[in-house]
Amino acid sequence: MRSRGRLAAGGADLAEPLDDGWWWGSSAPGQWDSPQTVLRLSQEPHWHACDGPVAPIDTLVRRLDSAALSAVHAGVRDWWLCRPLPACADRRRRWLELDGLAGRRAELWLHQVETGHQRLLLRSDSALLRHRVELPAGAADTVLWLVLRDEPVSAVGLWRPVRRVGERLAVDAPALRARLLDADRARLALRLRVHEPLLGLSMVLRHAGRRWQAPMALGALGAAAAGQGGGLWQGLLDVEAPALWWPHALGEPALHELELHALLPEGGRRVLPLGRIGWRRIAHDRPRGRLIINGVPMPAPLRRTRWVPGAQMSATEAAAQVAQARAAGIDLLDIASAGGPDADEALLDACDAQGLLIGHGLSLDSAAASAQLAQQLARWQARASLAWVRVPESVITPVMQALPESLCLSCAWSGVL
C-alpha cells in the first residue's frame, strides 16, 4: 500500500519492475494500427533492443547506423515499444502502473502469444497523468506493447518505469491528514474505502520505542455490507507529546512509522506499512520573506536551489543526492515541474528523512487537469518536507483543502521566499 505514493489506491505490493527486455521500432504515422499489424508487416531490421522504456527515443536513435538514422528522423513518427510479459505463478489480481507518458497520444496493448488475441488496455492524451490498468485474470504469456503516436523523435519516452503489481488489500480513495494541534498534541486522520470484507481495521504509529494505536470505524452505509465487500473506513489517532519534524538547519527531522493492521474474516491479520509521518507547523512571514517552522524562523536568506527530478531515480540515488544538497547547506529544493516529471516518492522520502524542504510547482496538463490534480494531491498528503505548492489561481481552493499543513502560493504571486 506504500509502493507508489503515500497511500496508493489498490494497496499494492508484489511490485515487479519491467525495466529490461524491451525492443523498439518506428513507423510512419498510422501505418500500423495494432500489434497484429506490426507483427504481420514489419521486418526484423526495424527492431532494436533498448535498455528500457524510460530512455527518450532520441537517446536510442543515436546508437543506430546512418542508414537507420535517416529512416527515423523524417518528421513525426509512431513509436512502438514491446517486451514479453510472462504469466504469473498465482492467480492474484495484477495491474500495470505507469507514472506518465512523454507523448500526447499513447496506447497500451496486450497481445497473447499462443492465440494471437490482442486487447487495447489504455488510450491516453495526457503526458503527465499516471495510469493503473488491471490485467486480465490468469493470462498466459503475453507481449506488452506501448505505442506513442505522431511524435518527433526528441519528444518520446516515459518519465518513469512500468511496473506489474499485485495487492494485499483492495482499497481506494485514501485520504490522510497529519495535524499538529499544539506543541504537545498531534492528530492523525485517515479515511479509505476497502473493497473486501474485514472484521476490523486499526492504525498503529511508532517512534523511538513509543507506540500509539486507534481503531478505525466502518461507516453506517458500509457496515451492513461489511461481510459482502467492505466499505468506507475512517479513524482518528491522537498523539501526545510527538517528536517534532525539523528542517536540518533547525534540528532533527523526527519521523513516526505508520502501519495499517487489518483483521481478516478467517481470523488472520495483515500489516501494511503506510510510510513515515512528520509533525510540523509551517507559516510564512511575508514582510520578512521567511519561513517559520514550529514557531522558529528559518535562517535568512533561505538557501535554495532549483531541482530537476531525474526520469528514473532509485531510493539509494535519491538519498545520496539529497545528502549532497544537505552537506552543501541547502535548505530547500525548488522543483518547477513545468511540463516534466514531478518529485518521485524516492525524492520525497529522502527529503522527509534528511530534513530538506521542498517547494513544488504544479504543472497541469489541460487534457486531464482534474484527474492529474487529484493524483498529485493524494501523493503529497502528509509530507513533512513539502513546504509550499505554487499553483494556478483556479485550483488554490482544492489544494488548500487537500494540503492544509503546507503553504499554497499563487503562481501570480511575486513575493520572495
CSV table of C-alpha atoms in Angstrom, one decimal:
chain,number,residue,atom,x,y,z
A,1,MET,CA,0.0,0.0,0.0
A,2,ARG,CA,3.0,2.2,0.3
A,3,SER,CA,4.6,1.3,-3.0
A,4,ARG,CA,3.7,4.3,-5.2
A,5,GLY,CA,2.6,7.4,-3.3
A,6,ARG,CA,1.9,7.8,0.4
A,7,LEU,CA,-1.4,5.9,0.0
A,8,ALA,CA,-1.5,4.5,-3.5
A,9,ALA,CA,-5.0,3.2,-4.4
A,10,GLY,CA,-5.0,-0.6,-4.6
A,11,GLY,CA,-2.8,-1.4,-1.6
A,12,ALA,CA,-0.1,-2.6,-4.0
A,13,ASP,CA,2.7,-5.0,-3.1
A,14,LEU,CA,4.5,-7.6,-5.1
A,15,ALA,CA,5.8,-4.8,-7.3
A,16,GLU,CA,7.7,-6.3,-10.4
A,17,PRO,CA,9.7,-3.6,-12.3
A,18,LEU,CA,9.6,-4.1,-16.1
A,19,ASP,CA,12.9,-2.4,-16.8
A,20,ASP,CA,14.5,-4.8,-19.2
A,21,GLY,CA,13.8,-6.9,-22.2
A,22,TRP,CA,12.4,-4.1,-24.3
A,23,TRP,CA,12.5,-3.6,-28.1
A,24,TRP,CA,11.6,-0.5,-30.1
A,25,GLY,CA,10.7,0.3,-33.6
A,26,SER,CA,9.0,3.1,-35.6
A,27,SER,CA,6.6,3.6,-38.5
A,28,ALA,CA,5.0,6.4,-40.5
A,29,PRO,CA,2.0,7.8,-38.6
A,30,GLY,CA,-0.9,5.5,-38.9
A,31,GLN,CA,1.0,2.8,-40.9
A,32,TRP,CA,0.5,0.2,-38.2
A,33,ASP,CA,-2.8,0.3,-36.3
A,34,SER,CA,-2.3,-2.5,-33.8
A,35,PRO,CA,0.3,-5.1,-32.7
A,36,GLN,CA,-1.2,-7.7,-35.0
A,37,THR,CA,-0.5,-5.4,-38.0
A,38,VAL,CA,3.0,-4.8,-36.7
A,39,LEU,CA,3.8,-8.5,-36.5
A,40,ARG,CA,2.4,-9.1,-39.9
A,41,LEU,CA,4.0,-6.2,-41.8
A,42,SER,CA,7.2,-5.3,-40.0
A,43,GLN,CA,10.6,-6.9,-40.6
A,44,GLU,CA,13.3,-7.8,-38.2
A,45,PRO,CA,15.7,-4.9,-39.1
A,46,HIS,CA,13.0,-2.5,-37.9
A,47,TRP,CA,13.5,-3.5,-34.3
A,48,HIS,CA,16.2,-2.5,-31.9
A,49,ALA,CA,17.0,-3.6,-28.4
A,50,CYS,CA,16.8,-0.9,-25.7
A,51,ASP,CA,17.7,-0.7,-22.1
A,52,GLY,CA,14.1,0.0,-21.0
A,53,PRO,CA,11.2,2.2,-21.8
A,54,VAL,CA,12.4,5.2,-19.8
A,55,ALA,CA,15.2,6.4,-22.1
A,56,PRO,CA,14.0,9.0,-24.5
A,57,ILE,CA,13.9,7.6,-28.0
A,58,ASP,CA,16.4,10.2,-29.3
A,59,THR,CA,18.9,8.6,-27.0
A,60,LEU,CA,18.3,5.2,-28.5
A,61,VAL,CA,18.3,6.6,-32.1
A,62,ARG,CA,21.8,7.9,-31.7
A,63,ARG,CA,23.1,4.3,-31.5
A,64,LEU,CA,21.8,3.4,-35.0
A,65,ASP,CA,23.9,3.5,-38.1
A,66,SER,CA,23.5,6.2,-40.7
A,67,ALA,CA,21.0,4.3,-42.9
A,68,ALA,CA,18.7,3.6,-40.0
A,69,LEU,CA,19.0,7.2,-38.7
A,70,SER,CA,17.7,8.7,-41.9
A,71,ALA,CA,14.6,6.5,-41.7
A,72,VAL,CA,13.6,7.5,-38.2
A,73,HIS,CA,14.4,11.2,-38.4
A,74,ALA,CA,11.9,12.0,-41.2
A,75,GLY,CA,9.4,14.2,-39.3
A,76,VAL,CA,6.9,12.8,-36.8
A,77,ARG,CA,6.6,9.0,-36.3
A,78,ASP,CA,4.7,6.4,-34.5
A,79,TRP,CA,6.9,4.8,-31.9
A,80,TRP,CA,6.4,1.1,-30.8
A,81,LEU,CA,7.9,-0.4,-27.6
A,82,CYS,CA,7.3,-4.0,-26.6
A,83,ARG,CA,8.5,-6.6,-24.2
A,84,PRO,CA,7.5,-10.2,-23.1
A,85,LEU,CA,5.2,-10.3,-20.1
A,86,PRO,CA,5.4,-13.9,-18.6
A,87,ALA,CA,2.4,-15.4,-16.9
A,88,CYS,CA,2.3,-15.1,-13.1
A,89,ALA,CA,2.6,-18.3,-10.9
A,90,ASP,CA,-0.5,-17.5,-8.9
A,91,ARG,CA,-4.0,-16.1,-9.8
A,92,ARG,CA,-3.9,-13.0,-7.7
A,93,ARG,CA,-5.1,-9.8,-9.4
A,94,ARG,CA,-2.4,-7.8,-11.2
A,95,TRP,CA,-2.2,-4.3,-12.5
A,96,LEU,CA,0.2,-2.3,-14.8
A,97,GLU,CA,1.3,1.0,-13.4
A,98,LEU,CA,2.7,3.9,-15.5
A,99,ASP,CA,3.9,7.2,-14.0
A,100,GLY,CA,3.3,9.4,-17.0
A,101,LEU,CA,4.0,9.2,-20.8
A,102,ALA,CA,6.2,11.6,-22.6
A,103,GLY,CA,3.8,11.8,-25.5
A,104,ARG,CA,0.5,13.4,-26.3
A,105,ARG,CA,-1.2,10.3,-27.7
A,106,ALA,CA,-0.4,6.9,-26.2
A,107,GLU,CA,-1.9,3.4,-26.4
A,108,LEU,CA,-1.2,0.3,-24.3
A,109,TRP,CA,-1.9,-3.1,-25.8
A,110,LEU,CA,-1.6,-6.7,-24.6
A,111,HIS,CA,-1.0,-9.4,-27.2
A,112,GLN,CA,-1.4,-13.1,-26.3
A,113,VAL,CA,1.3,-15.2,-27.8
A,114,GLU,CA,-0.5,-18.6,-28.3
A,115,THR,CA,-3.9,-17.4,-29.6
A,116,GLY,CA,-2.9,-14.1,-31.3
A,117,HIS,CA,-5.6,-12.3,-29.4
A,118,GLN,CA,-4.9,-8.6,-28.7
A,119,ARG,CA,-6.5,-6.2,-26.3
A,120,LEU,CA,-6.3,-2.5,-26.0
A,121,LEU,CA,-5.8,-1.7,-22.3
A,122,LEU,CA,-5.5,2.1,-22.4
A,123,ARG,CA,-5.6,5.2,-24.5
A,124,SER,CA,-4.1,8.4,-23.1
A,125,ASP,CA,-4.0,12.0,-24.3
A,126,SER,CA,-2.1,13.4,-21.3
A,127,ALA,CA,1.7,13.3,-20.8
A,128,LEU,CA,1.6,13.8,-17.1
A,129,LEU,CA,-1.3,11.6,-15.9
A,130,ARG,CA,-0.4,8.4,-14.1
A,131,HIS,CA,-2.2,5.2,-15.1
A,132,ARG,CA,-3.2,2.0,-13.3
A,133,VAL,CA,-4.7,-0.7,-15.6
A,134,GLU,CA,-5.9,-4.1,-14.4
A,135,LEU,CA,-4.6,-7.1,-16.4
A,136,PRO,CA,-6.8,-10.0,-17.5
A,137,ALA,CA,-7.1,-12.7,-14.7
A,138,GLY,CA,-5.0,-15.8,-15.3
A,139,ALA,CA,-3.5,-14.5,-18.6
A,140,ALA,CA,-0.9,-16.8,-20.3
A,141,ASP,CA,2.4,-15.5,-21.6
A,142,THR,CA,1.8,-12.2,-23.4
A,143,VAL,CA,3.6,-9.3,-25.0
A,144,LEU,CA,3.1,-5.8,-23.7
A,145,TRP,CA,3.0,-3.1,-26.4
A,146,LEU,CA,3.3,0.7,-25.8
A,147,VAL,CA,2.6,3.0,-28.7
A,148,LEU,CA,3.4,6.7,-28.8
A,149,ARG,CA,1.8,8.2,-31.9
A,150,ASP,CA,2.6,11.2,-34.1
A,151,GLU,CA,5.6,12.4,-32.1
A,152,PRO,CA,9.0,13.8,-33.2
A,153,VAL,CA,12.0,11.8,-32.1
A,154,SER,CA,13.0,14.2,-29.4
A,155,ALA,CA,9.7,14.1,-27.5
A,156,VAL,CA,9.1,10.4,-27.0
A,157,GLY,CA,9.7,8.2,-24.0
A,158,LEU,CA,8.4,7.5,-20.5
A,159,TRP,CA,9.0,9.6,-17.3
A,160,ARG,CA,9.5,6.5,-15.2
A,161,PRO,CA,9.4,2.7,-15.5
A,162,VAL,CA,6.4,0.5,-16.0
A,163,ARG,CA,5.5,-1.9,-13.2
A,164,ARG,CA,3.3,-5.0,-12.7
A,165,VAL,CA,1.9,-5.1,-9.2
A,166,GLY,CA,-0.3,-7.2,-7.0
A,167,GLU,CA,-2.2,-6.2,-3.9
A,168,ARG,CA,-2.6,-7.1,-0.3
A,169,LEU,CA,-5.7,-5.1,0.4
A,170,ALA,CA,-8.2,-3.7,-2.2
A,171,VAL,CA,-8.7,0.0,-1.3
A,172,ASP,CA,-9.2,3.3,-3.0
A,173,ALA,CA,-10.0,7.0,-2.2
A,174,PRO,CA,-7.4,7.2,0.6
A,175,ALA,CA,-7.1,10.5,2.5
A,176,LEU,CA,-4.5,11.2,5.2
A,177,ARG,CA,-4.2,14.3,7.4
A,178,ALA,CA,-1.4,14.8,9.9
A,179,ARG,CA,-2.1,17.9,12.0
A,180,LEU,CA,-0.1,19.4,14.8
A,181,LEU,CA,-2.7,20.8,17.3
A,182,ASP,CA,-0.1,22.4,19.6
A,183,ALA,CA,3.4,21.7,20.8
A,184,ASP,CA,2.2,18.7,22.9
A,185,ARG,CA,-0.6,17.2,20.8
A,186,ALA,CA,-0.9,15.9,17.3
A,187,ARG,CA,-3.7,14.2,15.4
A,188,LEU,CA,-3.7,11.8,12.5
A,189,ALA,CA,-6.9,11.3,10.4
A,190,LEU,CA,-7.2,8.5,7.9
A,191,ARG,CA,-10.1,7.6,5.6
A,192,LEU,CA,-10.2,4.9,2.9
A,193,ARG,CA,-12.6,2.7,1.1
A,194,VAL,CA,-12.0,-1.0,1.3
A,195,HIS,CA,-13.4,-3.4,-1.3
A,196,GLU,CA,-13.2,-6.7,0.6
A,197,PRO,CA,-14.7,-7.9,3.9
A,198,LEU,CA,-12.8,-7.2,7.1
A,199,LEU,CA,-13.5,-7.8,10.8
A,200,GLY,CA,-11.5,-4.8,11.9
A,201,LEU,CA,-9.0,-2.2,10.9
A,202,SER,CA,-6.7,0.0,13.0
A,203,MET,CA,-3.9,2.5,12.8
A,204,VAL,CA,-0.6,1.9,14.6
A,205,LEU,CA,2.1,4.6,15.0
A,206,ARG,CA,5.6,4.0,16.3
A,207,HIS,CA,8.6,6.2,17.2
A,208,ALA,CA,11.6,5.7,19.5
A,209,GLY,CA,10.1,2.8,21.4
A,210,ARG,CA,6.7,4.5,21.8
A,211,ARG,CA,3.5,3.1,20.3
A,212,TRP,CA,0.1,4.6,19.6
A,213,GLN,CA,-2.9,2.7,18.3
A,214,ALA,CA,-6.5,3.6,17.4
A,215,PRO,CA,-9.3,1.6,15.8
A,216,MET,CA,-11.0,2.6,12.6
A,217,ALA,CA,-14.7,2.6,12.2
A,218,LEU,CA,-16.8,1.4,9.3
A,219,GLY,CA,-19.4,3.9,8.1
A,220,ALA,CA,-23.1,3.2,8.6
A,221,LEU,CA,-23.7,2.6,4.9
A,222,GLY,CA,-20.8,0.2,4.7
A,223,ALA,CA,-21.5,-1.7,8.0
A,224,ALA,CA,-24.4,-3.6,6.5
A,225,ALA,CA,-22.3,-4.7,3.6
A,226,ALA,CA,-19.1,-5.4,5.6
A,227,GLY,CA,-19.4,-9.1,5.2
A,228,GLN,CA,-20.0,-8.9,1.4
A,229,GLY,CA,-17.3,-6.5,0.3
A,230,GLY,CA,-16.2,-3.8,2.8
A,231,GLY,CA,-17.0,-0.1,2.8
A,232,LEU,CA,-15.7,3.3,3.9
A,233,TRP,CA,-13.4,3.1,7.0
A,234,GLN,CA,-12.2,6.2,8.9
A,235,GLY,CA,-10.4,6.9,12.2
A,236,LEU,CA,-8.6,9.4,14.3
A,237,LEU,CA,-5.3,8.8,16.2
A,238,ASP,CA,-4.3,11.3,18.9
A,239,VAL,CA,-0.6,11.5,19.7
A,240,GLU,CA,0.6,13.0,23.0
A,241,ALA,CA,4.0,14.8,23.0
A,242,PRO,CA,5.0,13.9,19.5
A,243,ALA,CA,8.6,14.3,18.4
A,244,LEU,CA,8.6,17.2,16.0
A,245,TRP,CA,10.0,17.2,12.5
A,246,TRP,CA,12.6,20.0,11.9
A,247,PRO,CA,14.4,21.0,8.8
A,248,HIS,CA,18.1,20.2,9.2
A,249,ALA,CA,19.0,23.8,9.8
A,250,LEU,CA,16.9,23.9,12.9
A,251,GLY,CA,17.1,20.4,14.4
A,252,GLU,CA,16.4,16.7,13.6
A,253,PRO,CA,13.7,15.5,11.2
A,254,ALA,CA,11.8,13.1,13.5
A,255,LEU,CA,9.6,10.7,11.7
A,256,HIS,CA,6.9,8.3,13.0
A,257,GLU,CA,6.3,4.9,11.4
A,258,LEU,CA,2.6,4.4,10.4
A,259,GLU,CA,1.0,1.0,9.8
A,260,LEU,CA,-2.4,-0.3,9.0
A,261,HIS,CA,-3.5,-3.5,10.8
A,262,ALA,CA,-6.3,-5.5,9.2
A,263,LEU,CA,-8.2,-8.3,10.8
A,264,LEU,CA,-9.5,-10.8,8.2
A,265,PRO,CA,-12.8,-12.8,8.4
A,266,GLU,CA,-10.9,-16.1,8.7
A,267,GLY,CA,-9.0,-14.7,11.7
A,268,GLY,CA,-5.7,-13.9,10.1
A,269,ARG,CA,-4.1,-10.4,10.2
A,270,ARG,CA,-2.3,-8.3,7.6
A,271,VAL,CA,0.1,-5.5,8.5
A,272,LEU,CA,0.5,-2.8,5.8
A,273,PRO,CA,3.2,-0.1,6.1
A,274,LEU,CA,1.9,3.3,5.2
A,275,GLY,CA,5.2,5.2,5.4
A,276,ARG,CA,6.6,7.8,7.8
A,277,ILE,CA,4.8,10.8,9.2
A,278,GLY,CA,6.5,14.0,10.4
A,279,TRP,CA,4.8,16.5,12.7
A,280,ARG,CA,5.5,20.2,12.0
A,281,ARG,CA,3.7,23.5,11.6
A,282,ILE,CA,4.8,25.9,8.9
A,283,ALA,CA,4.0,29.6,8.5
A,284,HIS,CA,5.1,32.4,6.1
A,285,ASP,CA,6.4,35.7,7.4
A,286,ARG,CA,5.6,37.7,4.3
A,287,PRO,CA,7.0,41.1,5.5
A,288,ARG,CA,10.4,39.5,6.1
A,289,GLY,CA,10.1,36.9,3.3
A,290,ARG,CA,10.9,33.9,5.5
A,291,LEU,CA,9.5,30.6,6.6
A,292,ILE,CA,8.7,29.8,10.2
A,293,ILE,CA,8.8,26.1,11.2
A,294,ASN,CA,7.3,25.1,14.6
A,295,GLY,CA,7.4,28.8,15.7
A,296,VAL,CA,11.1,29.1,14.8
A,297,PRO,CA,12.2,31.3,11.9
A,298,MET,CA,14.4,29.7,9.2
A,299,PRO,CA,17.8,31.3,8.7
A,300,ALA,CA,17.5,34.2,6.2
A,301,PRO,CA,18.1,34.2,3.3
A,302,LEU,CA,16.7,30.8,2.6
A,303,ARG,CA,19.4,28.7,0.9
A,304,ARG,CA,17.6,27.1,-2.0
A,305,THR,CA,18.4,25.5,-5.4
A,306,ARG,CA,16.5,24.7,-8.5
A,307,TRP,CA,16.0,20.9,-8.8
A,308,VAL,CA,15.1,18.9,-11.9
A,309,PRO,CA,13.9,15.4,-10.9
A,310,GLY,CA,15.6,12.6,-12.8
A,311,ALA,CA,13.4,10.5,-15.0
A,312,GLN,CA,14.4,7.4,-13.1
A,313,MET,CA,16.0,7.6,-9.6
A,314,SER,CA,16.3,4.7,-7.1
A,315,ALA,CA,15.9,5.3,-3.4
A,316,THR,CA,19.6,5.0,-2.9
A,317,GLU,CA,20.4,7.6,-5.6
A,318,ALA,CA,17.8,10.0,-4.3
A,319,ALA,CA,19.1,9.7,-0.7
A,320,ALA,CA,22.7,10.3,-1.9
A,321,GLN,CA,21.7,13.4,-3.9
A,322,VAL,CA,19.7,14.8,-1.1
A,323,ALA,CA,22.6,14.2,1.3
A,324,GLN,CA,24.9,16.1,-1.0
A,325,ALA,CA,22.5,19.1,-1.1
A,326,ARG,CA,22.2,19.0,2.7
A,327,ALA,CA,26.0,18.9,3.1
A,328,ALA,CA,26.2,21.9,0.8
A,329,GLY,CA,24.0,23.8,3.2
A,330,ILE,CA,20.9,23.8,1.0
A,331,ASP,CA,17.6,24.3,2.9
A,332,LEU,CA,15.0,23.9,0.1
A,333,LEU,CA,14.8,22.2,-3.3
A,334,ASP,CA,12.7,24.2,-5.6
A,335,ILE,CA,11.0,22.0,-8.2
A,336,ALA,CA,9.3,23.8,-11.1
A,337,SER,CA,7.6,20.7,-12.7
A,338,ALA,CA,6.9,22.7,-15.8
A,339,GLY,CA,5.8,20.0,-18.2
A,340,GLY,CA,8.2,17.5,-16.8
A,341,PRO,CA,8.2,14.8,-14.1
A,342,ASP,CA,7.3,15.7,-10.6
A,343,ALA,CA,9.2,14.7,-7.5
A,344,ASP,CA,9.1,10.9,-7.2
A,345,GLU,CA,8.4,9.1,-3.9
A,346,ALA,CA,12.1,8.3,-3.6
A,347,LEU,CA,13.0,12.0,-3.5
A,348,LEU,CA,10.1,12.9,-1.2
A,349,ASP,CA,11.1,10.1,1.2
A,350,ALA,CA,14.8,11.3,1.2
A,351,CYS,CA,13.8,14.9,1.9
A,352,ASP,CA,11.5,13.8,4.7
A,353,ALA,CA,14.2,11.7,6.3
A,354,GLN,CA,17.1,14.2,5.9
A,355,GLY,CA,15.2,17.4,6.8
A,356,LEU,CA,15.3,19.2,3.4
A,357,LEU,CA,12.2,21.3,2.5
A,358,ILE,CA,10.6,21.1,-0.9
A,359,GLY,CA,8.8,23.9,-2.9
A,360,HIS,CA,7.0,22.4,-5.8
A,361,GLY,CA,5.3,23.9,-8.8
A,362,LEU,CA,2.1,22.3,-10.1
A,363,SER,CA,2.1,21.8,-13.9
A,364,LEU,CA,-1.4,20.7,-15.1
A,365,ASP,CA,-1.9,19.1,-18.5
A,366,SER,CA,-5.2,20.7,-19.8
A,367,ALA,CA,-6.2,17.4,-21.3
A,368,ALA,CA,-6.6,15.8,-17.9
A,369,ALA,CA,-6.2,18.6,-15.4
A,370,SER,CA,-8.8,17.5,-12.8
A,371,ALA,CA,-7.6,13.9,-12.7
A,372,GLN,CA,-3.9,14.9,-12.6
A,373,LEU,CA,-4.6,17.3,-9.7
A,374,ALA,CA,-6.4,14.6,-7.7
A,375,GLN,CA,-3.4,12.2,-8.2
A,376,GLN,CA,-0.8,14.8,-7.3
A,377,LEU,CA,-2.6,15.9,-4.1
A,378,ALA,CA,-3.1,12.3,-3.0
A,379,ARG,CA,0.7,11.7,-3.4
A,380,TRP,CA,1.7,14.8,-1.5
A,381,GLN,CA,-0.6,14.4,1.6
A,382,ALA,CA,1.0,14.5,5.0
A,383,ARG,CA,4.5,15.1,3.6
A,384,ALA,CA,6.6,16.9,6.3
A,385,SER,CA,9.2,18.2,3.7
A,386,LEU,CA,6.6,19.8,1.4
A,387,ALA,CA,6.8,23.5,2.4
A,388,TRP,CA,4.8,25.0,-0.4
A,389,VAL,CA,3.0,24.3,-3.6
A,390,ARG,CA,2.9,27.0,-6.3
A,391,VAL,CA,-0.4,26.7,-8.2
A,392,PRO,CA,-2.6,28.5,-10.7
A,393,GLU,CA,-5.3,30.7,-9.2
A,394,SER,CA,-8.1,28.4,-10.5
A,395,VAL,CA,-7.0,25.5,-8.2
A,396,ILE,CA,-6.0,27.3,-5.0
A,397,THR,CA,-9.1,26.2,-3.0
A,398,PRO,CA,-8.8,22.4,-3.6
A,399,VAL,CA,-5.1,22.5,-3.0
A,400,MET,CA,-5.6,24.3,0.4
A,401,GLN,CA,-8.2,21.8,1.4
A,402,ALA,CA,-6.1,18.8,0.5
A,403,LEU,CA,-2.8,20.1,1.9
A,404,PRO,CA,-3.8,22.2,4.9
A,405,GLU,CA,-0.4,21.8,6.6
A,406,SER,CA,1.6,23.2,3.6
A,407,LEU,CA,1.6,26.7,2.1
A,408,CYS,CA,-0.4,27.3,-1.1
A,409,LEU,CA,1.1,30.0,-3.2
A,410,SER,CA,-0.4,31.6,-6.3
A,411,CYS,CA,1.6,31.4,-9.5
A,412,ALA,CA,0.9,35.0,-9.9
A,413,TRP,CA,2.4,36.0,-6.5
A,414,SER,CA,5.8,37.6,-6.9
A,415,GLY,CA,6.9,37.8,-3.3
A,416,VAL,CA,10.2,36.4,-2.1
A,417,LEU,CA,10.6,33.0,-0.4
